[in-house]
Amino acid sequence: MTHSQIRDIVIVGGGTAGWMTAAALSKVLGGYAKITLVESEEIGIVGVGEATIPMIKLYNQALDLDEDDFIRQTRGSFKLGIEFVDWGRKGESYIHGFGKIGRDLGIVSFHHYWLKMFAQGKAAPLEQYSINTAACHDNRFMRATLDRPNSPLADIAYAYHFDAALYARFLRQYAERRGVVRVEGRVVHAQQRGEDGFITAVQLDNGQSLEGQLFIDCSGFRGLLIEQTLKAGYEDWTHWLPCDRALAVPCASAGPLTPYTRSTAREAGWQWRIPLQHRTGNGYVYSSAHISDDEAAATLLANLDGEALADPKPLRFVTGKRRKFWDKNVIAIGLSSGFMEPLESTSIHLIQSSIARLTAFFPHAGFDPVDIATFNAHADFEFDRIRDFLILHYHATDRDDTPFWNQCRTMAIPDSLQQRMDLFRSSGRIFRDANEMFAEVSWLQVMHGQGMRPASYHPLVDVYPEAKIGPYLDNIRGVIHACVQSMPTHEQFIAANCAIG
Ligand SMILES: Cc1cc2nc3c(=O)[nH]c(=O)nc-3n(C[C@H](O)[C@H](O)[C@H](O)COP(=O)(O)OP(=O)(O)OC[C@H]3O[C@@H](n4cnc5c(N)ncnc54)[C@H](O)[C@@H]3O)c2cc1C
């Protein structure tokens, strides 16, 4: 069993995807292969992408990063979930929090007991049974306590908000310290092997040629190698995820530092608000078929917490995924692999999971087709399940006040999503599909938050005496409330642990 080994890796692109990949590979490979990253300052990076989901902690831990140092250096803050305002109906809001909700009772999930009592007006809102969402309402934050495993304080699950440019800089320093060689220049041509089309080198505008065995395309939306050279193809999801433009603008901070991202539905899309220590990031993600750029800019600027700190930055995209994520000796990571819009902060996570897949399927220099096919099948599954979760937010709405929302509410949706919605509407049942990204409690919070109400609940709930369910729910809610009161505010926590100087 002898195989020639990959000793030369070229990463094209130095945005979040390029530097996350370079940093992780430099740690994992530890000098086994030479890693070169080429990027062009003239082209620049997308430079947005400031909200994350809890899995990013695993990435940072794999790199042995000190969390407080990481937060300080990226001027970050903590995120317990996302508040959705005006999505199901105007004037209503809900929080999709990370982590657990309630405590399961026997073999039946907590939410079925809650559904039974809520339908009779005998249970409080769902958000009061989760430490994450209850803490969001009070602007409180702390890390999970590990010494009291039965306390809700042990269940706190969090992610980060950070400055995307500072994160890329932070990772660049990390990767360069571990031997990654950065080359400045614009790739103008990819040289391919005659017999099979594998890429052998990329040529730069200054005449330099970078040879490699494995090429990682982190060149952003343009997909320089995966699309422009190899023509892997793109599956367009605009008919399900119709937003195709965004305007991003930072503003001065105002009010308390919230431990959550806010997403407010607007006339033709939605606006994000991401609180950092030194400023607040904002953006309007919209459908250009339903609103002009000028109107979108006016809406965004009229809805900031504080003074705008720059002109709105325009971004264009087509929602969808690459038909092949790995083709020949090129693997697409980041925006070159697809983009499903930032509603649930999944893009940076998809970079991370692509890196994990790359290390799991790390090739030998012969490139086995079965590795490539399996890698692509896993990536397809991950993209498709996240796609369904995002479409749910747009489709499960009562809003009929604008052409955009009418289109979203009445559009045809993927069968896989329709089946999930039908199942929940009928019996409140939710099943996680294999190891898909979003767990049952995420689907529950969004389906309920958007206004979906099941006709029934799990029949086995009735095995448990109703007289005992009320006190059971009250106890969970009371303990969570007491725990939240014992937590510091988000600002106090940051001041004590990781404030910028
Ligand atoms: C509006 C919007 C909001 C977002 N918000 C979030 C969020 O909240 N959370 C989240 O997880 N994600 C978010 N994302 C996604 C996130 O921004 C990206 O996943 C992330 O920035 C990775 O981008 P990238 O590195 O793939 O591409 P880019 O940042 O575009 O980097 C591409 C790199 O390739 C280089 N390059 C390109 N062509 C060449 C060439 N010819 N020669 C040399 N170099 C070249 C460029 O110089 C650059 O270094 C958002 C995206 C958008 C559009």
Coordinates of C-alpha atoms and ligand atoms in Angstrom, one line a residue:
M1 CA 0.0 0.0 0.0
T2 CA 2.3 2.7 -1.2
H3 CA 1.0 6.0 -2.4
S4 CA 2.8 9.1 -3.4
Q5 CA 2.0 11.9 -1.0
I6 CA 0.7 15.4 -1.3
R7 CA 3.6 17.7 -0.4
D8 CA 2.6 20.9 -2.2
I9 CA -0.7 22.7 -1.4
V10 CA -1.7 26.0 -3.0
I11 CA -4.6 28.0 -1.5
V12 CA -6.0 30.7 -3.8
G13 CA -7.6 33.5 -1.8
G14 CA -6.9 35.1 1.5
G15 CA -10.4 35.9 2.8
T16 CA -11.9 34.2 5.9
A17 CA -12.0 30.9 3.9
G18 CA -8.4 31.1 2.8
W19 CA -6.9 32.0 6.1
M20 CA -9.2 29.6 8.1
T21 CA -8.0 26.8 5.8
A22 CA -4.4 27.8 5.9
A23 CA -4.4 28.1 9.7
A24 CA -6.1 24.7 10.2
L25 CA -3.9 22.9 7.7
S26 CA -0.7 24.4 9.1
K27 CA -1.8 23.0 12.5
V28 CA -2.9 19.6 11.3
L29 CA -0.1 19.0 8.8
G30 CA 2.6 20.5 10.9
G31 CA 5.2 20.8 8.2
Y32 CA 4.2 17.6 6.3
A33 CA 3.4 19.6 3.3
K34 CA 4.4 23.0 2.0
I35 CA 1.4 25.4 2.0
T36 CA 1.4 28.5 -0.1
L37 CA -1.5 31.1 0.0
V38 CA -1.8 33.6 -2.8
E39 CA -4.1 36.6 -2.5
S40 CA -4.6 39.9 -4.2
E41 CA -4.9 43.1 -2.1
E42 CA -6.1 44.9 -5.3
I43 CA -9.1 42.5 -5.5
G44 CA -9.7 42.5 -1.7
I45 CA -12.0 40.4 0.4
V46 CA -15.8 40.4 0.9
G47 CA -15.1 41.6 4.4
V48 CA -18.5 40.8 6.0
G49 CA -19.4 37.7 8.0
E50 CA -19.3 38.7 11.6
A51 CA -21.8 36.4 13.2
T52 CA -21.2 32.7 13.9
I53 CA -22.7 29.6 15.4
P54 CA -21.4 27.6 18.4
M55 CA -19.4 25.1 16.3
I56 CA -16.8 27.7 15.7
K57 CA -15.6 27.1 19.3
L58 CA -14.4 23.7 18.1
Y59 CA -12.4 25.3 15.3
N60 CA -10.8 27.7 17.7
Q61 CA -10.1 25.0 20.2
A62 CA -8.5 22.8 17.5
L63 CA -6.1 25.7 16.9
D64 CA -5.5 26.0 20.7
L65 CA -6.6 29.7 20.7
D66 CA -7.2 31.4 24.0
E67 CA -10.8 32.6 23.9
D68 CA -10.4 35.8 25.8
D69 CA -7.4 36.8 23.6
F70 CA -9.4 35.9 20.5
I71 CA -12.3 38.1 21.6
R72 CA -10.0 41.0 22.4
Q73 CA -8.1 40.8 19.1
T74 CA -11.2 40.6 17.0
R75 CA -13.1 43.2 19.2
G76 CA -15.7 40.5 19.5
S77 CA -18.7 39.8 21.7
F78 CA -20.8 36.7 22.6
K79 CA -23.8 35.4 20.8
L80 CA -26.5 33.3 22.5
G81 CA -28.9 33.3 19.5
I82 CA -30.7 35.4 16.9
E83 CA -33.8 37.6 17.5
F84 CA -36.2 37.5 14.5
V85 CA -38.4 40.6 14.4
D86 CA -41.5 40.9 12.1
W87 CA -40.8 37.6 10.3
G88 CA -44.0 35.6 11.0
R89 CA -46.1 38.7 11.4
K90 CA -45.4 42.4 11.7
G91 CA -45.1 43.4 15.4
E92 CA -44.1 39.9 16.6
S93 CA -40.6 38.6 17.4
Y94 CA -39.0 35.5 18.7
I95 CA -35.5 34.3 19.5
H96 CA -33.8 31.3 18.0
G97 CA -31.4 30.4 20.9
F98 CA -28.6 28.0 20.8
G99 CA -28.6 25.0 23.2
K100 CA -31.3 23.1 25.0
I101 CA -35.0 23.8 25.7
G102 CA -36.5 22.4 28.9
R103 CA -35.8 18.9 30.0
D104 CA -37.1 15.8 28.2
L105 CA -39.4 13.6 30.3
G106 CA -39.0 9.9 29.6
I107 CA -38.8 9.1 25.9
V108 CA -40.9 12.1 24.8
S109 CA -39.2 15.4 24.0
F110 CA -39.9 18.3 26.3
H111 CA -41.6 20.4 23.6
H112 CA -44.6 17.9 23.3
Y113 CA -45.5 18.4 27.0
W114 CA -45.1 22.1 26.5
L115 CA -47.3 22.1 23.3
K116 CA -50.1 20.3 25.2
M117 CA -50.1 22.9 28.0
F118 CA -49.4 25.9 25.7
A119 CA -52.5 25.1 23.6
Q120 CA -54.6 25.3 26.7
G121 CA -53.1 28.5 27.8
K122 CA -51.3 26.8 30.8
A123 CA -47.7 27.3 29.7
A124 CA -45.5 30.4 29.4
P125 CA -43.9 31.3 26.1
L126 CA -41.3 28.8 24.8
E127 CA -38.4 31.3 25.4
Q128 CA -38.8 31.1 29.1
Y129 CA -37.8 27.4 29.1
S130 CA -34.3 28.0 27.6
I131 CA -31.4 29.6 29.5
N132 CA -30.1 31.0 26.3
T133 CA -33.2 32.8 25.2
A134 CA -34.1 33.9 28.8
A135 CA -30.6 35.4 29.1
C136 CA -31.0 37.2 25.8
H137 CA -34.1 39.0 27.1
D138 CA -32.1 40.3 30.1
N139 CA -28.8 41.0 28.1
R140 CA -26.9 38.6 30.3
F141 CA -24.0 36.3 29.5
M142 CA -21.6 33.9 31.1
R143 CA -19.9 30.7 30.0
A144 CA -21.4 27.4 30.9
T145 CA -20.4 26.3 34.4
L146 CA -18.9 22.8 34.3
D147 CA -19.1 22.1 38.1
R148 CA -22.9 21.9 38.3
P149 CA -23.9 19.5 35.5
N150 CA -27.6 19.5 36.5
S151 CA -28.0 23.3 36.4
P152 CA -29.3 25.2 33.4
L153 CA -26.1 27.2 33.8
A154 CA -24.3 24.1 32.4
D155 CA -26.4 24.3 29.2
I156 CA -25.3 27.8 28.1
A157 CA -24.3 27.5 24.4
Y158 CA -22.7 30.4 22.6
A159 CA -20.9 31.6 19.5
Y160 CA -19.2 34.9 18.7
H161 CA -19.7 38.2 16.8
F162 CA -16.4 39.5 15.6
D163 CA -14.8 41.9 13.1
A164 CA -14.2 39.8 10.0
A165 CA -11.1 41.7 8.8
L166 CA -9.5 41.4 12.2
Y167 CA -10.4 37.7 12.3
A168 CA -8.6 37.1 8.9
R169 CA -5.6 39.1 10.2
F170 CA -5.5 37.0 13.4
L171 CA -5.6 33.7 11.4
R172 CA -3.0 35.0 9.0
Q173 CA -0.5 35.6 11.8
Y174 CA -1.3 32.2 13.2
A175 CA -0.7 30.5 9.8
E176 CA 2.4 32.4 8.9
R177 CA 3.9 31.6 12.3
R178 CA 3.4 27.9 11.4
G179 CA 5.2 28.2 8.0
V180 CA 2.4 29.1 5.5
V181 CA 4.0 31.2 2.8
R182 CA 1.8 34.2 1.6
V183 CA 2.3 35.4 -1.9
E184 CA 0.9 38.7 -3.1
G185 CA -0.4 38.7 -6.6
R186 CA -3.3 38.2 -9.0
V187 CA -3.8 34.8 -10.5
V188 CA -4.3 35.3 -14.2
H189 CA -4.1 31.7 -15.5
A190 CA -4.3 28.1 -14.3
Q191 CA -2.2 25.6 -16.1
Q192 CA -3.8 22.2 -16.7
R193 CA -2.4 18.7 -17.4
G194 CA -3.2 17.6 -20.9
E195 CA -4.3 14.1 -20.2
D196 CA -6.9 14.8 -17.4
G197 CA -7.2 18.5 -16.9
F198 CA -5.7 18.5 -13.4
I199 CA -4.3 21.8 -12.4
T200 CA -0.5 21.8 -12.2
A201 CA 0.2 25.5 -11.5
V202 CA -1.3 29.0 -11.2
Q203 CA 0.3 31.9 -12.9
L204 CA 0.4 35.4 -11.4
D205 CA 0.3 38.8 -13.1
N206 CA 3.9 39.4 -12.2
G207 CA 5.0 36.2 -14.2
Q208 CA 5.5 34.1 -11.1
S209 CA 4.2 30.5 -11.3
L210 CA 3.0 28.5 -8.2
E211 CA 3.1 24.8 -8.7
G212 CA 1.1 22.4 -6.6
Q213 CA -0.5 19.0 -6.3
L214 CA -3.6 20.0 -4.4
F215 CA -5.3 23.4 -5.0
I216 CA -7.8 24.9 -2.7
D217 CA -10.1 27.5 -4.3
C218 CA -10.9 30.2 -1.7
S219 CA -11.2 32.9 -4.3
G220 CA -14.8 33.9 -3.3
F221 CA -17.8 34.2 -5.5
R222 CA -15.8 34.1 -8.7
G223 CA -14.7 30.5 -8.1
L224 CA -11.5 31.1 -10.0
L225 CA -10.4 27.5 -10.3
I226 CA -13.5 25.5 -9.5
E227 CA -15.7 27.4 -12.0
Q228 CA -13.7 29.6 -14.3
T229 CA -11.2 26.9 -15.0
L230 CA -12.9 23.5 -14.3
K231 CA -16.5 24.6 -15.0
A232 CA -17.9 22.6 -12.1
G233 CA -21.4 24.3 -12.5
Y234 CA -23.7 26.1 -10.1
E235 CA -27.1 25.1 -8.8
D236 CA -29.1 28.3 -8.6
W237 CA -31.5 28.5 -5.6
T238 CA -32.8 32.0 -6.2
H239 CA -36.4 30.7 -6.7
W240 CA -36.3 29.6 -3.0
L241 CA -33.9 32.1 -1.5
P242 CA -34.7 35.2 -3.6
C243 CA -32.4 37.8 -1.9
D244 CA -29.5 38.6 -4.3
R245 CA -27.9 41.8 -2.9
A246 CA -26.8 43.3 0.3
L247 CA -25.6 46.6 1.7
A248 CA -23.4 46.5 4.7
V249 CA -22.6 49.5 7.0
P250 CA -21.1 49.8 10.5
C251 CA -22.5 52.3 12.9
A252 CA -21.7 53.7 16.3
S253 CA -22.8 51.5 19.3
A254 CA -25.8 52.7 21.3
G255 CA -27.7 51.1 24.2
P256 CA -26.7 47.9 26.0
L257 CA -24.4 45.3 24.4
T258 CA -26.9 42.6 23.4
P259 CA -25.7 39.0 23.5
Y260 CA -27.5 38.1 20.2
T261 CA -27.8 39.0 16.6
R262 CA -31.0 40.8 15.5
S263 CA -32.6 40.1 12.1
T264 CA -35.5 42.4 11.2
A265 CA -37.7 41.5 8.3
R266 CA -38.1 44.5 5.9
E267 CA -40.2 45.2 2.8
A268 CA -38.0 43.1 0.4
G269 CA -35.6 41.2 2.7
W270 CA -34.2 41.6 6.1
Q271 CA -31.7 43.7 8.1
W272 CA -29.0 42.4 10.4
R273 CA -27.6 44.0 13.5
I274 CA -24.4 42.6 15.0
P275 CA -23.1 44.2 18.1
L276 CA -19.3 44.3 18.5
Q277 CA -17.4 46.0 21.4
H278 CA -16.3 49.0 19.3
R279 CA -19.2 49.3 16.8
T280 CA -22.3 47.7 15.5
G281 CA -22.4 45.9 12.1
N282 CA -25.5 46.3 10.0
G283 CA -26.7 45.2 6.6
Y284 CA -29.8 45.0 4.5
V285 CA -30.1 41.7 2.5
Y286 CA -32.7 42.2 -0.2
S287 CA -34.2 41.1 -3.5
S288 CA -33.3 43.4 -6.3
A289 CA -36.5 42.3 -8.1
H290 CA -38.5 43.9 -5.3
I291 CA -36.6 47.1 -4.2
S292 CA -34.1 49.4 -5.8
D293 CA -30.6 49.9 -4.4
D294 CA -31.4 53.5 -3.4
E295 CA -34.5 52.5 -1.5
A296 CA -32.6 49.7 0.2
A297 CA -29.9 52.1 1.3
A298 CA -32.4 54.6 2.6
T299 CA -34.1 51.9 4.6
L300 CA -30.9 50.7 6.1
L301 CA -29.6 54.1 7.0
A302 CA -32.9 55.1 8.5
N303 CA -32.7 52.0 10.8
L304 CA -29.4 52.2 12.5
D305 CA -28.8 52.5 16.3
G306 CA -26.2 55.2 15.9
E307 CA -24.3 57.3 13.4
A308 CA -23.2 55.5 10.2
L309 CA -19.4 55.1 10.3
A310 CA -18.9 54.5 6.5
D311 CA -20.9 54.5 3.2
P312 CA -22.9 51.3 2.7
K313 CA -20.9 48.7 0.9
P314 CA -22.8 46.9 -1.9
L315 CA -22.5 43.1 -2.4
R316 CA -24.1 40.9 -5.1
F317 CA -24.6 37.2 -5.0
V318 CA -26.6 34.3 -6.4
T319 CA -27.9 31.9 -3.7
G320 CA -27.0 28.3 -4.4
K321 CA -24.2 25.7 -4.4
R322 CA -21.5 24.4 -6.6
R323 CA -22.5 21.2 -8.5
K324 CA -19.1 19.7 -7.5
F325 CA -17.3 21.0 -4.4
W326 CA -14.3 18.9 -5.2
D327 CA -13.3 18.4 -8.9
K328 CA -10.0 16.8 -10.0
N329 CA -7.4 18.3 -7.7
V330 CA -9.4 21.4 -6.7
I331 CA -11.5 21.7 -3.6
A332 CA -13.7 24.8 -3.3
I333 CA -14.0 26.2 0.3
G334 CA -15.9 29.4 1.3
L335 CA -18.0 31.5 -1.1
S336 CA -16.4 29.7 -4.1
S337 CA -18.4 26.6 -3.0
G338 CA -21.8 28.4 -2.8
F339 CA -23.7 30.9 -0.7
M340 CA -27.0 30.6 1.0
E341 CA -27.2 34.1 2.4
P342 CA -26.3 35.0 6.0
L343 CA -29.7 34.6 7.8
E344 CA -28.5 31.9 10.2
S345 CA -24.8 32.7 10.1
T346 CA -23.9 29.4 8.4
S347 CA -21.2 30.4 5.9
I348 CA -18.3 30.5 8.3
H349 CA -19.5 27.2 9.7
L350 CA -19.6 25.7 6.2
I351 CA -15.9 26.8 5.8
Q352 CA -15.1 25.0 9.0
S353 CA -17.0 21.8 8.0
S354 CA -15.3 21.8 4.6
I355 CA -12.0 22.0 6.3
A356 CA -13.0 19.1 8.5
R357 CA -14.1 17.1 5.5
L358 CA -10.9 17.9 3.7
T359 CA -8.8 16.5 6.6
A360 CA -11.1 13.5 6.8
F361 CA -10.7 12.8 3.1
F362 CA -7.1 14.2 2.8
P363 CA -6.0 12.7 -0.6
H364 CA -2.8 10.9 -1.7
A365 CA -1.3 12.3 -4.9
G366 CA -3.2 9.8 -7.0
F367 CA -6.6 11.2 -6.0
D368 CA -9.1 8.4 -5.5
P369 CA -12.5 9.0 -7.2
V370 CA -14.4 7.4 -4.4
D371 CA -13.0 9.9 -1.9
I372 CA -14.0 12.7 -4.1
A373 CA -17.6 11.3 -4.7
T374 CA -18.1 10.8 -0.9
F375 CA -16.8 14.2 0.0
N376 CA -19.2 15.8 -2.5
A377 CA -22.1 13.7 -1.3
H378 CA -21.5 14.8 2.3
A379 CA -21.2 18.5 1.3
D380 CA -24.4 18.2 -0.8
F381 CA -26.3 16.8 2.2
E382 CA -25.1 19.6 4.5
F383 CA -25.9 22.4 2.0
D384 CA -29.4 21.0 1.2
R385 CA -30.4 20.6 4.8
I386 CA -29.3 24.2 5.7
R387 CA -31.1 25.5 2.6
D388 CA -34.3 24.0 3.8
F389 CA -33.9 25.6 7.2
L390 CA -33.3 29.0 5.7
I391 CA -36.3 28.7 3.3
L392 CA -38.5 27.9 6.3
H393 CA -37.9 31.4 7.6
Y394 CA -39.2 33.0 4.4
H395 CA -42.0 30.6 3.6
A396 CA -43.6 30.0 7.0
T397 CA -45.0 33.5 7.4
D398 CA -48.4 35.2 7.5
R399 CA -47.1 38.3 5.9
D400 CA -48.9 39.4 2.8
D401 CA -48.1 43.2 3.0
T402 CA -45.6 43.4 0.2
P403 CA -45.0 41.6 -3.1
F404 CA -41.8 40.1 -1.7
W405 CA -43.5 38.4 1.3
N406 CA -46.4 37.3 -0.9
Q407 CA -44.0 35.6 -3.2
C408 CA -42.1 33.9 -0.3
R409 CA -45.3 32.8 1.4
T410 CA -46.8 31.2 -1.7
M411 CA -43.7 29.8 -3.4
A412 CA -43.2 26.1 -4.0
I413 CA -40.7 24.7 -1.6
P414 CA -38.4 21.6 -1.7
D415 CA -40.3 18.3 -0.9
S416 CA -37.9 17.6 2.0
L417 CA -39.0 20.9 3.7
Q418 CA -42.7 20.3 2.8
Q419 CA -42.5 16.9 4.5
R420 CA -41.0 18.4 7.7
M421 CA -43.6 21.2 7.9
D422 CA -46.5 18.8 7.3
L423 CA -45.2 16.5 10.1
F424 CA -44.9 19.3 12.6
R425 CA -48.3 20.7 11.6
S426 CA -49.9 17.4 12.2
S427 CA -48.3 16.1 15.4
G428 CA -45.5 18.5 16.5
R429 CA -43.0 15.9 15.6
I430 CA -39.5 17.0 14.4
F431 CA -36.7 14.7 13.5
R432 CA -33.1 15.6 12.9
D433 CA -32.0 14.1 9.5
A434 CA -28.9 12.1 10.2
N435 CA -26.2 14.5 11.4
E436 CA -27.6 17.6 9.7
M437 CA -26.5 21.0 11.1
F438 CA -29.6 22.2 12.8
A439 CA -31.0 20.2 15.7
E440 CA -34.7 19.6 16.6
V441 CA -34.8 22.6 19.0
S442 CA -33.7 24.9 16.2
W443 CA -36.5 23.7 13.9
L444 CA -38.9 24.0 16.8
Q445 CA -38.0 27.6 17.7
V446 CA -38.3 28.8 14.1
M447 CA -41.4 26.8 13.2
H448 CA -43.2 28.0 16.4
G449 CA -41.7 31.5 16.2
Q450 CA -42.9 31.9 12.6
G451 CA -46.5 31.1 13.7
M452 CA -46.9 27.4 12.9
R453 CA -49.2 25.6 15.4
P454 CA -49.4 21.8 15.3
A455 CA -52.9 20.2 15.4
S456 CA -51.7 17.7 18.0
Y457 CA -48.8 16.6 20.2
H458 CA -47.1 13.2 20.8
P459 CA -49.8 10.8 22.0
L460 CA -47.5 9.4 24.7
V461 CA -47.6 12.7 26.5
D462 CA -51.0 11.6 27.8
V463 CA -49.4 8.7 29.7
Y464 CA -48.1 11.3 32.1
P465 CA -50.7 12.8 34.5
E466 CA -51.6 16.3 33.3
A467 CA -51.7 17.5 36.9
K468 CA -48.0 16.9 37.1
I469 CA -47.0 18.6 33.8
G470 CA -47.9 22.1 35.0
P471 CA -45.6 21.9 38.1
Y472 CA -42.9 20.2 36.0
L473 CA -42.9 23.2 33.5
D474 CA -43.1 25.8 36.3
N475 CA -40.1 24.3 38.1
I476 CA -38.0 24.4 34.9
R477 CA -39.0 28.0 34.2
G478 CA -38.4 29.0 37.8
V479 CA -34.9 27.5 37.9
I480 CA -34.0 29.1 34.6
H481 CA -35.2 32.5 35.8
A482 CA -33.2 32.2 39.0
C483 CA -30.1 31.2 37.1
V484 CA -30.4 34.1 34.7
Q485 CA -30.7 36.6 37.6
S486 CA -27.4 35.2 38.9
M487 CA -25.6 35.9 35.6
P488 CA -23.6 39.1 34.9
T489 CA -24.7 41.3 32.1
H490 CA -23.0 40.8 28.7
E491 CA -21.1 44.1 29.2
Q492 CA -20.0 43.1 32.8
F493 CA -18.7 39.8 31.6
I494 CA -16.7 41.3 28.8
A495 CA -15.3 44.0 31.0
A496 CA -14.1 41.4 33.5
N497 CA -12.6 39.0 30.9
C498 CA -11.9 40.2 27.5
A499 CA -12.5 44.0 27.0
I500 CA -10.4 45.8 24.4
G501 CA -8.0 48.3 25.9
Ligands
LIG1 C1 -23.9 40.2 2.9 C2 -23.1 39.1 3.5 C3 -23.2 38.9 4.9 C4 -22.5 37.8 5.5 N1 -22.6 37.6 6.8 C5 -22.1 36.4 7.3 C6 -22.2 36.2 8.7 O1 -22.8 36.9 9.5 N2 -21.7 35.0 9.2 C7 -21.1 34.1 8.3 O2 -20.7 33.0 8.8 N3 -20.9 34.4 7.1 C8 -21.4 35.5 6.5 N4 -21.2 35.8 5.2 C9 -20.3 35.0 4.4 C10 -18.8 35.3 4.7 O3 -18.6 36.7 4.4 C11 -17.9 34.4 3.9 O4 -18.2 33.1 4.1 C12 -16.5 34.7 4.3 O5 -16.2 36.0 4.2 C13 -15.6 33.9 3.3 O6 -15.4 34.6 2.1 P1 -14.3 34.0 1.2 O7 -13.0 33.9 1.9 O8 -14.8 32.7 0.6 O9 -14.2 35.0 0.0 P2 -13.6 36.5 -0.1 O10 -13.6 37.2 1.2 O11 -14.2 37.1 -1.3 O12 -12.0 36.2 -0.4 C14 -11.6 35.9 -1.7 C15 -10.1 35.9 -1.7 O13 -9.7 35.5 -3.0 C16 -8.7 36.4 -3.5 N5 -8.8 36.4 -5.0 C17 -9.9 36.4 -5.8 N6 -9.5 36.3 -7.1 C18 -8.1 36.3 -7.1 C19 -7.1 36.2 -8.1 N7 -7.4 36.3 -9.4 N8 -5.9 36.2 -7.7 C20 -5.5 36.2 -6.4 N9 -6.4 36.3 -5.4 C21 -7.7 36.3 -5.7 C22 -9.2 37.8 -3.0 O14 -8.1 38.7 -3.0 C23 -9.5 37.3 -1.5 O15 -8.4 37.3 -0.8 C24 -21.8 36.9 4.6 C25 -21.7 37.1 3.3 C26 -22.3 38.2 2.7 C27 -22.2 38.4 1.2

